[in-house]
CSV table of C-alpha atoms in Angstrom, one decimal:
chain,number,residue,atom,x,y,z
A,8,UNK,CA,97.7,87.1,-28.7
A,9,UNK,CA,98.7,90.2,-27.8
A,10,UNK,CA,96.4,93.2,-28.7
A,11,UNK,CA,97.4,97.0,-28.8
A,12,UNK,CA,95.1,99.1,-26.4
A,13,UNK,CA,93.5,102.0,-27.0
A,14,UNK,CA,93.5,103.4,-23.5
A,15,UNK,CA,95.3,103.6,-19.9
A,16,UNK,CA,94.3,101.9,-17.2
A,17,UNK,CA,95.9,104.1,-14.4
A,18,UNK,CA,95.9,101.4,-12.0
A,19,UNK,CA,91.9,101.9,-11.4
A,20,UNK,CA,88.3,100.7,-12.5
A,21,UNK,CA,86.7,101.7,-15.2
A,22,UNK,CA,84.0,103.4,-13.0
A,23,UNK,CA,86.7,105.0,-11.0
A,24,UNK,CA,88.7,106.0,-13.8
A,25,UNK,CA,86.0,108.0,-15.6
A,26,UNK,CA,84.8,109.2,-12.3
A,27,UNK,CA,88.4,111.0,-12.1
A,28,UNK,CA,88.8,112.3,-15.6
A,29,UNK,CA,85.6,114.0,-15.3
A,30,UNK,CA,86.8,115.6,-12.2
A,31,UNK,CA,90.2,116.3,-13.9
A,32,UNK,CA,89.0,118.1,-17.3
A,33,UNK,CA,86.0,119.8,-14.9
A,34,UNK,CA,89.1,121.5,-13.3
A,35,UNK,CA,91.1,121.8,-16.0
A,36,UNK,CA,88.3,124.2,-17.6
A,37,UNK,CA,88.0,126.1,-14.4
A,38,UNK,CA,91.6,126.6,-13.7
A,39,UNK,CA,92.8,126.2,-17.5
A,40,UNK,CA,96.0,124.4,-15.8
A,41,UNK,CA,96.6,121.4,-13.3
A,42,UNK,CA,99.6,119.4,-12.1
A,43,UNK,CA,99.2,116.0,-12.7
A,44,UNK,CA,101.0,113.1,-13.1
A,45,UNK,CA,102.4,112.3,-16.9
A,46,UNK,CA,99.9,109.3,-17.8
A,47,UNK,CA,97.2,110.8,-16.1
A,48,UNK,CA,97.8,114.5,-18.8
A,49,UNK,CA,98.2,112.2,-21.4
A,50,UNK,CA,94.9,110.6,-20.7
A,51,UNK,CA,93.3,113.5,-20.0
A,52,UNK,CA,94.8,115.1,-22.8
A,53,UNK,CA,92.0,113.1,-25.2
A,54,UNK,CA,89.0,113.7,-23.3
A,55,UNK,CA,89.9,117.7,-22.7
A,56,UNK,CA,90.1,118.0,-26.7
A,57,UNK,CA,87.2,116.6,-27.1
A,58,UNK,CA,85.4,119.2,-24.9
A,59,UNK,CA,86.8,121.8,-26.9
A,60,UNK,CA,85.4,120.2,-29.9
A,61,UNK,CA,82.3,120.5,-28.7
A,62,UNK,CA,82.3,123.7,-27.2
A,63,UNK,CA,83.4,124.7,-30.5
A,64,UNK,CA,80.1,123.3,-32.1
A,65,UNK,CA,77.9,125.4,-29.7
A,66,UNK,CA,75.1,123.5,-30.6
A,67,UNK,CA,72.1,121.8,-27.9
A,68,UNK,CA,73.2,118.6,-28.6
A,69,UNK,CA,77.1,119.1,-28.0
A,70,UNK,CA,75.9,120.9,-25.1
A,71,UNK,CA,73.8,118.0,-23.5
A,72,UNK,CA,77.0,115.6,-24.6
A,73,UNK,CA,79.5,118.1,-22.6
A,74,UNK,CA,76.9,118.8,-19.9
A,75,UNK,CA,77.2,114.2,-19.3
A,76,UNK,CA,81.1,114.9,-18.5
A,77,UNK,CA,81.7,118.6,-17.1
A,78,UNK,CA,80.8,118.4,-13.4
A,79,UNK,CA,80.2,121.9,-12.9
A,80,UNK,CA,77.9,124.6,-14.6
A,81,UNK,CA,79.7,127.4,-13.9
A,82,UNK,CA,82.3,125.3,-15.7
A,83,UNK,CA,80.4,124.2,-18.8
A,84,UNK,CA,78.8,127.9,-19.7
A,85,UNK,CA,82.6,128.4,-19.8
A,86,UNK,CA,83.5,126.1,-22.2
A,87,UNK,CA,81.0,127.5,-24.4
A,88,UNK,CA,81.5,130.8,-24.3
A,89,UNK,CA,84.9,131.5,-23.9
A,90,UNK,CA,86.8,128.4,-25.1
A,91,UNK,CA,85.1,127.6,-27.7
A,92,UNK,CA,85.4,131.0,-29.3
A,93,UNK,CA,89.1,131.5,-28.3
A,94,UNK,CA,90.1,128.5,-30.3
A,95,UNK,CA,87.6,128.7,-33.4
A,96,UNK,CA,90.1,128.7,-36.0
A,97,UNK,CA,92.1,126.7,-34.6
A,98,UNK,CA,92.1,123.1,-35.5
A,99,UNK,CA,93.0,120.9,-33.4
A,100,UNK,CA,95.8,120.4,-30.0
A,101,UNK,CA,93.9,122.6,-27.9
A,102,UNK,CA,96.1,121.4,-24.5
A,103,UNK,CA,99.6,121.0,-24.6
A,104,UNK,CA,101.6,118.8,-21.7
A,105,UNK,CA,104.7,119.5,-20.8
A,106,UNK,CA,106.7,116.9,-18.2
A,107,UNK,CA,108.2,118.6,-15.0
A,108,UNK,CA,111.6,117.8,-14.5
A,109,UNK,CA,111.5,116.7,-10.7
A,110,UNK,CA,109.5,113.3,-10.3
A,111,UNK,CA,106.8,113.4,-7.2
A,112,UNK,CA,108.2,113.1,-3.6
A,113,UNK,CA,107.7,109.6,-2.0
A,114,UNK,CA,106.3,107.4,-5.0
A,115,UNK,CA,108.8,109.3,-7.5
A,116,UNK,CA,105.9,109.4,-10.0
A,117,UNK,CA,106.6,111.5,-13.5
A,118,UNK,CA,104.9,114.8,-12.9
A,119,UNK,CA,103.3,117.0,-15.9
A,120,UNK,CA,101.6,120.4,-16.3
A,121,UNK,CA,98.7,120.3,-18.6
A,122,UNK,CA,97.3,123.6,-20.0
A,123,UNK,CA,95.2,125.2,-22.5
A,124,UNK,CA,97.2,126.6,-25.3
A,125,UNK,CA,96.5,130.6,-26.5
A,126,UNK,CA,95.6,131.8,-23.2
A,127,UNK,CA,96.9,134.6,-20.8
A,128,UNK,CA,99.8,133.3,-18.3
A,129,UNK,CA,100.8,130.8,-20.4
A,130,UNK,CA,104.0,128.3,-20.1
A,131,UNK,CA,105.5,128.8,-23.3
A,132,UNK,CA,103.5,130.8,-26.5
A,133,UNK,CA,101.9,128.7,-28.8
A,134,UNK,CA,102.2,129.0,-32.6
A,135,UNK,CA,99.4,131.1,-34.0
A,136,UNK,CA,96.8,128.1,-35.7
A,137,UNK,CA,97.2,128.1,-39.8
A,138,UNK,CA,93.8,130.5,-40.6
A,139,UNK,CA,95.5,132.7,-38.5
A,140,UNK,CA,98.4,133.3,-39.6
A,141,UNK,CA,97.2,133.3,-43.7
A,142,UNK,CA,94.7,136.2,-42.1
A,143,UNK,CA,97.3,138.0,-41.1
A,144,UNK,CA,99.9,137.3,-44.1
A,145,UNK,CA,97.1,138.5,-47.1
A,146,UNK,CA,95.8,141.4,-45.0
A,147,UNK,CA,99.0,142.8,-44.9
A,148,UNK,CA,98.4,143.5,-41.3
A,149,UNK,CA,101.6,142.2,-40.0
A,150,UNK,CA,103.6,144.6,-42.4
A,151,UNK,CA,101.5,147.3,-41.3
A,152,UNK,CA,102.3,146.4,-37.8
A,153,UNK,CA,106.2,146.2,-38.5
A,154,UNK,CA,106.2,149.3,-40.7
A,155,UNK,CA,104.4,151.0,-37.6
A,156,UNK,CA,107.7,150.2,-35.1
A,157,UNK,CA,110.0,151.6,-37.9
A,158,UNK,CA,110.7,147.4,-39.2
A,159,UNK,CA,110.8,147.9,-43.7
A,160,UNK,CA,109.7,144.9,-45.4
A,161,UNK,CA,112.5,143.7,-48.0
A,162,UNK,CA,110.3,145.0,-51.1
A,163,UNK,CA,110.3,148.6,-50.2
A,164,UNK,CA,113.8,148.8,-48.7
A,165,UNK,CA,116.0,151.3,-51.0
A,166,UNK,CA,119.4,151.6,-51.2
């Protein structure tokens, strides 16, 4: 009988496998963006938001678990302290993927770029995480901020 399956195989050992996704999300915190193929982000994908999660803890004991996977500790004193305060309040979907549109010369494999969201350079903006954006909506900071280029909010327009 059929099962589902909770994983990809990407044509390799487990050994090998895990071997590369630890190389993959140790780069993918140094460089916060690699080219990859599309099953390989997707993969990766998983084990990258779970590093954020747990760079997001801070604690000794997320630290030891990160410090199993990350290669690197340059890399891993990066995850700690400046991913995992950049994306405190956010709560989940840390990496987004997005899938090139030319396929890779001479196997014509799906190519993807897979990045960290809310960062400087990125692809495409991301949208601000919830807590955010109530913080900014009760504070009245954003019609401070539209008032200040000369923008009225509806309320306090006069005819």
């Amino acid at each position: 009988m059929k099962k589902r399956l909770a994983f990809r195989k990407l044509g390799r050992d487990p050994a090998h496998k895990w071997a590369m996704l630890r190389n993959m999300v140790t780069s993918l915190i140094k460089h916060e963006r690699i080219v990859t193929t599309l099953p390989k982000a997707k993969e990766l994908r998983r084990l990258a938001d779970k590093m954020v999660g747990l760079g997001k803890s801070g604690s000794l004991h997320s630290r030891r678990q990160a410090d199993a996977v990350i290669r690197e500790k340059p890399v891993l004193t990066k995850l700690f302290e400046v991913l995992g305060p950049r994306y405190q309040d956010r709560e989940g979907g840390y990496t987004r993927v997005m899938k090139l549109s030319a396929p890779r010369k001479g196997d014509n494999a799906d190519m993807a770029v897979i990045e960290y969201v809310d960062r400087p350079g990125e692809i495409r903006a991301a949208r601000p995480p919830r807590a955010r954006r109530e913080r900014l909506m009760a504070g009245g900071a954003l019609r401070d901020a539209l008032e200040d280029v000369g923008i009225q909010s509806i309320e306090g327009a006069s005819d």
